[in-house]
mmCIF file of C-alpha atoms and ligand atoms in Angstrom:
data_model
loop_
_atom_site.group_PDB
_atom_site.id
_atom_site.type_symbol
_atom_site.label_atom_id
_atom_site.label_comp_id
_atom_site.label_asym_id
_atom_site.label_seq_id
_atom_site.Cartn_x
_atom_site.Cartn_y
_atom_site.Cartn_z
ATOM 1 C CA MET A 1 181.050 8.142 194.489
ATOM 2 C CA THR A 2 182.810 9.174 191.322
ATOM 3 C CA LYS A 3 180.671 11.853 189.350
ATOM 4 C CA VAL A 4 179.413 10.275 186.172
ATOM 5 C CA HIS A 5 178.378 12.839 183.523
ATOM 6 C CA ASN A 6 174.893 11.307 182.493
ATOM 7 C CA PHE A 7 174.005 12.201 178.958
ATOM 8 C CA SER A 8 171.418 9.295 178.725
ATOM 9 C CA ALA A 9 168.437 9.824 176.536
ATOM 10 C CA GLY A 10 165.921 8.119 178.956
ATOM 11 C CA PRO A 11 165.637 7.008 181.741
ATOM 12 C CA ALA A 12 167.871 9.982 182.452
ATOM 13 C CA VAL A 13 169.542 12.203 184.896
ATOM 14 C CA LEU A 14 167.728 13.476 187.995
ATOM 15 C CA PRO A 15 168.945 15.942 190.500
ATOM 16 C CA ARG A 16 170.875 14.501 193.438
ATOM 17 C CA GLU A 17 168.494 16.045 195.840
ATOM 18 C CA VAL A 18 165.615 14.217 194.313
ATOM 19 C CA ILE A 19 167.350 10.872 194.498
ATOM 20 C CA ASP A 20 168.041 11.593 198.182
ATOM 21 C CA GLU A 21 164.571 12.367 198.929
ATOM 22 C CA CYS A 22 163.498 9.109 197.186
ATOM 23 C CA ILE A 23 166.092 7.088 199.229
ATOM 24 C CA GLU A 24 164.750 8.722 202.404
ATOM 25 C CA ALA A 25 161.068 7.752 201.429
ATOM 26 C CA LEU A 26 162.033 4.204 200.475
ATOM 27 C CA GLY A 27 163.251 3.895 204.056
ATOM 28 C CA ASN A 28 160.585 5.842 206.020
ATOM 29 C CA PHE A 29 157.780 7.557 203.986
ATOM 30 C CA ALA A 30 156.248 10.648 205.542
ATOM 31 C CA ASN A 31 156.905 9.442 209.118
ATOM 32 C CA THR A 32 154.880 6.309 208.646
ATOM 33 C CA ASN A 33 157.866 4.127 209.564
ATOM 34 C CA LEU A 34 156.944 2.206 206.387
ATOM 35 C CA SER A 35 158.561 2.310 202.986
ATOM 36 C CA LEU A 36 156.920 4.431 200.168
ATOM 37 C CA ILE A 37 156.623 1.270 198.204
ATOM 38 C CA GLU A 38 154.801 -0.667 200.930
ATOM 39 C CA VAL A 39 152.061 1.636 202.058
ATOM 40 C CA SER A 40 148.576 1.815 200.535
ATOM 41 C CA HIS A 41 147.970 4.155 197.769
ATOM 42 C CA ARG A 42 144.689 4.973 199.560
ATOM 43 C CA SER A 43 146.656 6.083 202.717
ATOM 44 C CA LYS A 44 146.221 9.777 203.413
ATOM 45 C CA GLU A 45 149.986 10.207 203.130
ATOM 46 C CA PHE A 46 150.026 8.835 199.527
ATOM 47 C CA VAL A 47 146.856 10.649 198.611
ATOM 48 C CA ALA A 48 148.438 13.823 199.566
ATOM 49 C CA VAL A 49 151.480 13.145 197.249
ATOM 50 C CA MET A 50 149.083 12.404 194.398
ATOM 51 C CA ASP A 51 147.223 15.589 194.959
ATOM 52 C CA ASP A 52 150.319 17.653 195.205
ATOM 53 C CA ALA A 53 151.779 15.942 192.052
ATOM 54 C CA ARG A 54 148.637 16.900 190.169
ATOM 55 C CA SER A 55 148.384 20.506 191.293
ATOM 56 C CA VAL A 56 152.111 21.381 190.861
ATOM 57 C CA VAL A 57 151.845 20.452 187.107
ATOM 58 C CA LYS A 58 149.060 23.031 186.730
ATOM 59 C CA GLU A 59 151.003 25.554 188.709
ATOM 60 C CA LEU A 60 154.178 25.132 186.572
ATOM 61 C CA MET A 61 152.117 25.274 183.472
ATOM 62 C CA ASN A 62 149.951 28.107 184.540
ATOM 63 C CA LEU A 63 146.650 26.159 183.729
ATOM 64 C CA GLY A 64 143.223 26.515 185.261
ATOM 65 C CA ASP A 65 140.448 24.253 186.365
ATOM 66 C CA ASP A 66 139.374 23.501 182.680
ATOM 67 C CA TYR A 67 142.266 21.124 182.662
ATOM 68 C CA GLU A 68 142.901 17.826 184.393
ATOM 69 C CA VAL A 69 146.212 16.307 185.268
ATOM 70 C CA LEU A 70 146.497 12.456 185.226
ATOM 71 C CA TYR A 71 149.254 10.126 186.203
ATOM 72 C CA LEU A 72 148.796 6.948 184.085
ATOM 73 C CA GLN A 73 150.808 3.827 183.145
ATOM 74 C CA GLY A 74 151.811 2.309 179.853
ATOM 75 C CA GLY A 75 154.211 5.004 178.819
ATOM 76 C CA ALA A 76 153.891 7.637 176.003
ATOM 77 C CA SER A 77 153.464 4.676 173.632
ATOM 78 C CA THR A 78 150.078 3.821 175.186
ATOM 79 C CA GLN A 79 149.038 7.485 174.682
ATOM 80 C CA PHE A 80 149.607 7.030 170.971
ATOM 81 C CA LEU A 81 146.620 4.613 171.037
ATOM 82 C CA MET A 82 144.643 6.323 173.848
ATOM 83 C CA VAL A 83 144.662 9.708 172.167
ATOM 84 C CA ALA A 84 143.046 8.267 169.001
ATOM 85 C CA MET A 85 140.651 5.969 171.128
ATOM 86 C CA ASN A 86 139.342 9.099 172.929
ATOM 87 C CA LEU A 87 139.407 11.718 170.178
ATOM 88 C CA LEU A 88 139.322 10.190 166.701
ATOM 89 C CA GLU A 89 135.872 9.957 165.149
ATOM 90 C CA ASN A 90 136.357 10.688 161.463
ATOM 91 C CA LYS A 91 139.931 11.774 160.682
ATOM 92 C CA ALA A 92 142.895 13.292 162.331
ATOM 93 C CA ALA A 93 145.902 15.399 161.205
ATOM 94 C CA TYR A 94 149.460 14.447 162.302
ATOM 95 C CA THR A 95 152.965 15.697 161.547
ATOM 96 C CA ASP A 96 155.607 13.036 160.972
ATOM 97 C CA THR A 97 158.886 14.149 162.623
ATOM 98 C CA GLY A 98 160.535 10.865 163.325
ATOM 99 C CA THR A 99 160.295 7.515 165.039
ATOM 100 C CA TRP A 100 157.870 8.481 167.777
ATOM 101 C CA ALA A 101 155.598 10.539 165.663
ATOM 102 C CA SER A 102 155.524 7.698 163.212
ATOM 103 C CA LYS A 103 154.599 5.280 165.873
ATOM 104 C CA ALA A 104 151.793 7.648 167.112
ATOM 105 C CA ILE A 105 150.492 7.741 163.472
ATOM 106 C CA LYS A 106 150.510 3.908 163.238
ATOM 107 C CA GLU A 107 148.310 3.547 166.370
ATOM 108 C CA ALA A 108 145.941 6.251 165.182
ATOM 109 C CA LYS A 109 145.562 4.548 161.856
ATOM 110 C CA ALA A 110 144.370 1.353 163.552
ATOM 111 C CA LEU A 111 141.333 3.319 164.761
ATOM 112 C CA GLY A 112 140.523 5.797 161.890
ATOM 113 C CA ASN A 113 141.654 8.019 159.146
ATOM 114 C CA VAL A 114 144.852 9.848 159.457
ATOM 115 C CA ASP A 115 146.366 12.470 157.164
ATOM 116 C CA VAL A 116 150.117 13.375 157.550
ATOM 117 C CA ILE A 117 150.011 16.999 156.817
ATOM 118 C CA GLY A 118 153.599 17.763 157.372
ATOM 119 C CA SER A 119 156.679 15.473 157.248
ATOM 120 C CA SER A 120 160.435 15.544 157.384
ATOM 121 C CA GLU A 121 161.025 11.950 156.281
ATOM 122 C CA ASP A 122 162.497 13.258 153.067
ATOM 123 C CA LYS A 123 165.586 14.350 154.969
ATOM 124 C CA ASN A 124 165.896 11.512 157.600
ATOM 125 C CA TYR A 125 163.846 13.831 159.889
ATOM 126 C CA ASN A 126 166.618 16.468 160.350
ATOM 127 C CA TYR A 127 164.269 19.429 160.401
ATOM 128 C CA ILE A 128 160.819 20.423 161.661
ATOM 129 C CA PRO A 129 158.230 20.827 158.844
ATOM 130 C CA LYS A 130 156.439 24.231 159.065
ATOM 131 C CA ASP A 131 154.368 24.849 155.921
ATOM 132 C CA TYR A 132 151.197 23.019 156.542
ATOM 133 C CA ASN A 133 147.638 24.058 157.190
ATOM 134 C CA ILE A 134 145.395 22.700 160.004
ATOM 135 C CA THR A 135 141.863 22.704 158.631
ATOM 136 C CA THR A 136 138.632 22.314 160.601
ATOM 137 C CA ASP A 137 137.621 19.108 159.042
ATOM 138 C CA TYR A 138 139.908 17.053 161.269
ATOM 139 C CA ASP A 139 138.992 16.007 164.899
ATOM 140 C CA TYR A 140 142.434 17.071 166.148
ATOM 141 C CA PHE A 141 146.010 17.817 165.263
ATOM 142 C CA HIS A 142 148.862 15.863 166.799
ATOM 143 C CA CYS A 143 152.529 16.851 166.977
ATOM 144 C CA THR A 144 155.723 15.901 168.772
ATOM 145 C CA SER A 145 157.405 18.896 170.437
ATOM 146 C CA ASN A 146 160.927 17.352 170.701
ATOM 147 C CA ASN A 147 162.289 14.466 168.565
ATOM 148 C CA THR A 148 164.485 12.734 171.051
ATOM 149 C CA ILE A 149 166.155 10.469 168.536
ATOM 150 C CA TYR A 150 166.783 13.058 165.697
ATOM 151 C CA GLY A 151 167.632 16.077 167.937
ATOM 152 C CA THR A 152 164.958 18.518 166.521
ATOM 153 C CA GLN A 153 162.510 20.634 168.529
ATOM 154 C CA MET A 154 159.408 22.776 167.639
ATOM 155 C CA LYS A 155 160.296 26.347 168.678
ATOM 156 C CA SER A 156 156.785 27.553 168.059
ATOM 157 C CA PHE A 157 153.444 25.904 167.815
ATOM 158 C CA PRO A 158 150.527 26.550 165.324
ATOM 159 C CA ASN A 159 147.479 28.265 166.314
ATOM 160 C CA SER A 160 145.159 25.228 165.770
ATOM 161 C CA PRO A 161 141.551 25.766 165.146
ATOM 162 C CA ILE A 162 140.950 22.200 166.321
ATOM 163 C CA PRO A 163 142.143 20.419 169.482
ATOM 164 C CA LEU A 164 146.018 20.489 169.575
ATOM 165 C CA VAL A 165 147.509 17.378 170.929
ATOM 166 C CA CYS A 166 151.199 17.095 171.652
ATOM 167 C CA ASP A 167 153.683 14.458 172.761
ATOM 168 C CA MET A 168 156.192 16.334 174.983
ATOM 169 C CA SER A 169 157.876 13.295 176.308
ATOM 170 C CA SER A 170 161.368 14.587 175.998
ATOM 171 C CA ASP A 171 161.072 18.309 176.527
ATOM 172 C CA ILE A 172 158.239 18.645 179.143
ATOM 173 C CA PHE A 173 159.116 21.265 181.830
ATOM 174 C CA SER A 174 162.229 22.306 179.930
ATOM 175 C CA ARG A 175 160.863 25.786 178.942
ATOM 176 C CA PRO A 176 157.884 28.092 179.514
ATOM 177 C CA LEU A 177 155.213 27.755 176.832
ATOM 178 C CA ASP A 178 151.715 29.032 176.488
ATOM 179 C CA PHE A 179 150.310 25.598 177.551
ATOM 180 C CA SER A 180 146.762 26.875 177.259
ATOM 181 C CA LYS A 181 147.220 26.544 173.441
ATOM 182 C CA PHE A 182 147.174 22.855 173.940
ATOM 183 C CA ASP A 183 144.153 20.546 174.578
ATOM 184 C CA LEU A 184 146.034 17.440 175.425
ATOM 185 C CA ILE A 185 149.655 17.098 176.344
ATOM 186 C CA TYR A 186 151.271 13.725 177.270
ATOM 187 C CA ALA A 187 154.652 12.535 178.339
ATOM 188 C CA GLY A 188 156.483 9.504 179.624
ATOM 189 C CA ALA A 189 158.001 10.543 182.934
ATOM 190 C CA GLN A 190 161.497 9.107 182.324
ATOM 191 C CA LYS A 191 163.084 11.684 180.176
ATOM 192 C CA ASN A 192 162.723 15.088 181.832
ATOM 193 C CA MET A 193 160.286 14.492 184.795
ATOM 194 C CA GLY A 194 161.051 11.478 186.930
ATOM 195 C CA PRO A 195 161.665 7.759 186.746
ATOM 196 C CA ALA A 196 160.031 5.332 184.347
ATOM 197 C CA GLY A 197 156.601 4.119 185.350
ATOM 198 C CA ALA A 198 154.328 7.218 185.235
ATOM 199 C CA THR A 199 152.890 8.906 182.215
ATOM 200 C CA LEU A 200 151.678 12.445 182.622
ATOM 201 C CA VAL A 201 148.596 13.474 180.741
ATOM 202 C CA VAL A 202 147.192 16.999 180.853
ATOM 203 C CA VAL A 203 143.886 17.270 179.152
ATOM 204 C CA LYS A 204 141.179 19.987 178.693
ATOM 205 C CA LYS A 205 138.012 18.359 179.818
ATOM 206 C CA ASP A 206 135.719 19.766 177.129
ATOM 207 C CA ILE A 207 137.434 17.923 174.330
ATOM 208 C CA LEU A 208 136.445 14.520 175.710
ATOM 209 C CA GLY A 209 133.130 12.512 175.391
ATOM 210 C CA LYS A 210 132.669 13.347 171.689
ATOM 211 C CA VAL A 211 133.465 10.060 169.978
ATOM 212 C CA SER A 212 130.826 7.484 169.436
ATOM 213 C CA ARG A 213 132.907 4.420 169.950
ATOM 214 C CA LYS A 214 132.746 2.433 173.211
ATOM 215 C CA ILE A 215 136.041 3.008 174.965
ATOM 216 C CA PRO A 216 137.420 0.267 177.192
ATOM 217 C CA THR A 217 137.497 1.458 180.879
ATOM 218 C CA MET A 218 141.268 1.699 181.344
ATOM 219 C CA LEU A 219 141.646 3.535 178.023
ATOM 220 C CA ASN A 220 139.078 6.103 178.759
ATOM 221 C CA TYR A 221 140.463 9.389 180.112
ATOM 222 C CA ASN A 222 137.149 10.089 181.898
ATOM 223 C CA THR A 223 137.734 6.862 184.048
ATOM 224 C CA HIS A 224 140.982 8.385 185.372
ATOM 225 C CA ILE A 225 139.598 11.970 185.785
ATOM 226 C CA SER A 226 136.700 10.710 187.898
ATOM 227 C CA LYS A 227 139.004 8.775 190.052
ATOM 228 C CA GLU A 228 141.801 11.338 190.315
ATOM 229 C CA SER A 229 144.380 9.020 188.821
ATOM 230 C CA MET A 230 143.461 6.357 191.388
ATOM 231 C CA PHE A 231 141.009 4.135 189.430
ATOM 232 C CA ASN A 232 143.633 1.322 189.885
ATOM 233 C CA THR A 233 146.916 1.318 191.664
ATOM 234 C CA PRO A 234 149.053 4.093 190.453
ATOM 235 C CA PRO A 235 152.861 3.810 190.036
ATOM 236 C CA VAL A 236 153.475 5.236 193.466
ATOM 237 C CA PHE A 237 157.225 5.470 193.309
ATOM 238 C CA SER A 238 157.282 7.224 189.997
ATOM 239 C CA VAL A 239 154.636 9.696 191.102
ATOM 240 C CA PHE A 240 156.484 10.534 194.394
ATOM 241 C CA ALA A 241 159.805 10.954 192.419
ATOM 242 C CA SER A 242 158.198 13.112 189.897
ATOM 243 C CA LEU A 243 156.651 15.307 192.577
ATOM 244 C CA ALA A 244 160.059 15.745 194.264
ATOM 245 C CA ASN A 245 161.537 16.711 190.897
ATOM 246 C CA LEU A 246 158.726 19.209 190.007
ATOM 247 C CA ASN A 247 159.341 20.784 193.458
ATOM 248 C CA TRP A 248 162.958 21.035 192.648
ATOM 249 C CA ILE A 249 162.195 22.774 189.432
ATOM 250 C CA LYS A 250 159.965 25.258 191.483
ATOM 251 C CA ARG A 251 162.881 25.905 193.927
ATOM 252 C CA GLN A 252 165.170 26.659 190.947
ATOM 253 C CA GLY A 253 162.804 29.284 189.769
ATOM 254 C CA GLY A 254 160.294 27.346 187.563
ATOM 255 C CA LEU A 255 160.322 26.937 183.889
ATOM 256 C CA GLU A 256 162.026 30.253 183.058
ATOM 257 C CA ALA A 257 165.029 29.115 185.097
ATOM 258 C CA MET A 258 164.934 25.670 183.352
ATOM 259 C CA GLU A 259 164.920 27.376 179.960
ATOM 260 C CA ALA A 260 167.870 29.682 180.887
ATOM 261 C CA ARG A 261 169.870 26.572 182.182
ATOM 262 C CA ASN A 262 169.028 24.490 179.157
ATOM 263 C CA THR A 263 169.873 27.229 176.656
ATOM 264 C CA GLU A 264 173.192 27.793 178.238
ATOM 265 C CA LYS A 265 174.026 24.165 178.179
ATOM 266 C CA ALA A 266 172.944 23.687 174.505
ATOM 267 C CA GLY A 267 174.944 26.788 173.566
ATOM 268 C CA ILE A 268 178.115 25.395 175.111
ATOM 269 C CA LEU A 269 177.841 22.144 173.231
ATOM 270 C CA TYR A 270 176.582 23.302 169.852
ATOM 271 C CA SER A 271 179.290 26.034 169.710
ATOM 272 C CA GLU A 272 181.897 23.238 170.074
ATOM 273 C CA ILE A 273 180.169 21.046 167.514
ATOM 274 C CA ASP A 274 180.219 24.007 165.111
ATOM 275 C CA SER A 275 183.841 25.087 165.723
ATOM 276 C CA ASN A 276 185.519 21.704 166.180
ATOM 277 C CA GLU A 277 186.383 20.488 162.481
ATOM 278 C CA LEU A 278 186.331 16.777 163.505
ATOM 279 C CA PHE A 279 182.523 16.962 164.187
ATOM 280 C CA GLU A 280 179.318 18.206 162.677
ATOM 281 C CA GLY A 281 175.645 18.538 163.738
ATOM 282 C CA THR A 282 173.037 16.463 162.031
ATOM 283 C CA THR A 283 170.050 18.768 162.148
ATOM 284 C CA ALA A 284 168.978 22.147 160.662
ATOM 285 C CA ILE A 285 170.364 24.695 162.973
ATOM 286 C CA GLU A 286 167.088 26.467 163.497
ATOM 287 C CA ASP A 287 165.306 23.399 164.663
ATOM 288 C CA ARG A 288 168.148 22.182 167.007
ATOM 289 C CA SER A 289 166.814 20.681 170.250
ATOM 290 C CA ILE A 290 168.075 22.123 173.484
ATOM 291 C CA MET A 291 167.486 18.791 175.077
ATOM 292 C CA ASN A 292 168.939 16.172 172.680
ATOM 293 C CA ALA A 293 171.958 17.355 170.570
ATOM 294 C CA THR A 294 172.767 14.923 167.745
ATOM 295 C CA PHE A 295 176.270 15.040 165.904
ATOM 296 C CA VAL A 296 178.685 12.769 164.080
ATOM 297 C CA LEU A 297 182.291 12.552 163.633
ATOM 298 C CA LYS A 298 183.109 13.415 159.966
ATOM 299 C CA ASP A 299 185.457 10.428 160.005
ATOM 300 C CA GLU A 300 183.297 7.483 161.322
ATOM 301 C CA SER A 301 186.248 5.317 161.695
ATOM 302 C CA LEU A 302 187.122 7.462 164.905
ATOM 303 C CA ASN A 303 183.820 6.625 166.563
ATOM 304 C CA ASP A 304 185.057 3.777 168.886
ATOM 305 C CA LYS A 305 187.999 5.820 169.909
ATOM 306 C CA PHE A 306 185.915 8.826 170.703
ATOM 307 C CA LEU A 307 183.582 6.846 172.775
ATOM 308 C CA ALA A 308 186.440 5.219 174.554
ATOM 309 C CA ALA A 309 187.766 8.733 175.369
ATOM 310 C CA CYS A 310 184.271 9.698 176.735
ATOM 311 C CA ALA A 311 184.165 6.530 178.849
ATOM 312 C CA GLU A 312 187.671 7.509 180.222
ATOM 313 C CA ALA A 313 186.258 10.851 181.222
ATOM 314 C CA LYS A 314 183.150 9.200 182.860
ATOM 315 C CA ILE A 315 180.764 10.494 180.141
ATOM 316 C CA ASN A 316 177.839 8.156 179.882
ATOM 317 C CA GLY A 317 175.113 7.572 177.410
ATOM 318 C CA LEU A 318 176.471 9.397 174.376
ATOM 319 C CA LYS A 319 176.008 6.805 171.707
ATOM 320 C CA GLY A 320 173.405 7.940 169.126
ATOM 321 C CA HIS A 321 170.217 5.956 168.583
ATOM 322 C CA ARG A 322 170.729 3.114 166.152
ATOM 323 C CA SER A 323 168.453 4.799 163.431
ATOM 324 C CA VAL A 324 170.646 7.920 163.175
ATOM 325 C CA GLY A 325 174.096 6.714 164.345
ATOM 326 C CA GLY A 326 176.809 8.996 165.654
ATOM 327 C CA PHE A 327 176.331 10.602 168.991
ATOM 328 C CA ARG A 328 173.522 12.202 171.021
ATOM 329 C CA ALA A 329 173.993 14.276 174.048
ATOM 330 C CA SER A 330 170.783 14.386 176.088
ATOM 331 C CA MET A 331 170.835 17.556 178.292
ATOM 332 C CA TYR A 332 167.673 17.228 180.430
ATOM 333 C CA ASN A 333 166.971 19.757 183.153
ATOM 334 C CA ALA A 334 169.099 18.087 185.930
ATOM 335 C CA LEU A 335 172.251 17.899 183.844
ATOM 336 C CA GLU A 336 174.658 20.612 184.930
ATOM 337 C CA ALA A 337 176.640 23.061 182.686
ATOM 338 C CA ASP A 338 179.838 21.389 184.101
ATOM 339 C CA ASP A 339 178.731 18.104 182.783
ATOM 340 C CA VAL A 340 178.618 19.651 179.295
ATOM 341 C CA ARG A 341 181.971 21.285 179.792
ATOM 342 C CA ALA A 342 183.436 17.831 180.659
ATOM 343 C CA LEU A 343 182.159 16.665 177.216
ATOM 344 C CA VAL A 344 183.448 19.709 175.450
ATOM 345 C CA ASN A 345 186.932 19.077 176.979
ATOM 346 C CA VAL A 346 187.027 15.564 175.689
ATOM 347 C CA MET A 347 185.958 16.868 172.143
ATOM 348 C CA GLN A 348 188.813 19.371 172.300
ATOM 349 C CA THR A 349 191.437 17.068 173.632
ATOM 350 C CA PHE A 350 190.443 14.490 170.920
ATOM 351 C CA LYS A 351 190.898 17.150 168.204
HETATM 352 C C1 LIG B 401 160.703 8.154 174.684
HETATM 353 C C2 LIG B 401 159.671 8.732 173.878
HETATM 354 C C3 LIG B 401 158.340 8.068 173.687
HETATM 355 C C4 LIG B 401 158.178 6.669 174.318
HETATM 356 O O1 LIG B 401 157.966 6.718 175.729
HETATM 357 P P1 LIG B 401 157.540 5.437 176.471
HETATM 358 O O2 LIG B 401 157.121 6.009 177.788
HETATM 359 O O3 LIG B 401 158.759 4.534 176.496
HETATM 360 O O4 LIG B 401 156.427 4.691 175.896
HETATM 361 C C5 LIG B 401 157.416 8.668 173.037
HETATM 362 N N1 LIG B 401 157.603 9.859 172.474
HETATM 363 C C6 LIG B 401 158.718 10.584 172.716
HETATM 364 C C7 LIG B 401 158.869 11.893 172.180
HETATM 365 C C8 LIG B 401 159.802 9.988 173.312
HETATM 366 O O5 LIG B 401 160.918 10.608 173.434
#
């Protein structure tokens, strides 16, 4: 197979070792002589996968028994609604840092009052708002750690006096954080964790059960906590592959090693963006994401030519999101520094 440099924003690159482990399990899962996708999710072999997949998350995040780990379905987009359903009684505070944050706000507004206490909409979301106050009259504060489409990333998090909820879909497990600061973290698996199909939720149990509304069974976190993510059939393939990937992260040295790797890759690309006069970055430098780098050609009429040169060099997934244009290089954990060097080579040759 020819090596393709996969800069896709999601679904996205996974380590070859993880893909191989999945191929093996699709043929013969845990010596059952059955495929992973044809055995009961209640089999002891799959229950062991789910148990490990839940516990490795707490291990990587250094969290204790006051947190629960859930593997749900419906993507991060369903969490926009589920968070509000389970936590919003009177009003909630949100920051608006781009498309995904805006969608989270829209869903919460369907269920209650929402104040947007920080926004970067004035500059097409090219920075992270920082001067806002979180007051105790809100039920919770919601933020988005990494803005996949705009290429901005929160480098620090507020000390919130109320439950802190964070959409970490596109930078989960990319760096060590004090995860105990957060009360609810969610992420669609398909960016930096595994294949599409599973949604990770990490929730501190004591924030639940406080709203007066009746919560439909499937949208109630307590349903899934009490059944250990097995209330209904879980996305078995995605959970298995996510576990394989989280074990790969552990073998590489955990989140510290991921941060070192991701910082190196981002450094290589941003220094080319800044030094190559054909290109320019689109975000405030201090808020640049180490996961998704967004940039443009100063002369847009060269866009198609540049993409053709990328295709020639087997560089995949570089076209920017339609709401920003230009280019976006997604550099999730499994991408190698050599993949970034291949892109930098094309940018230099193009110049
Ligand atoms: C991709 C993405 C989503 C949407 O995820 P789905 O699982 O497709 O619903 C939400 N938030 C962020 C930050 C994302 O990058």
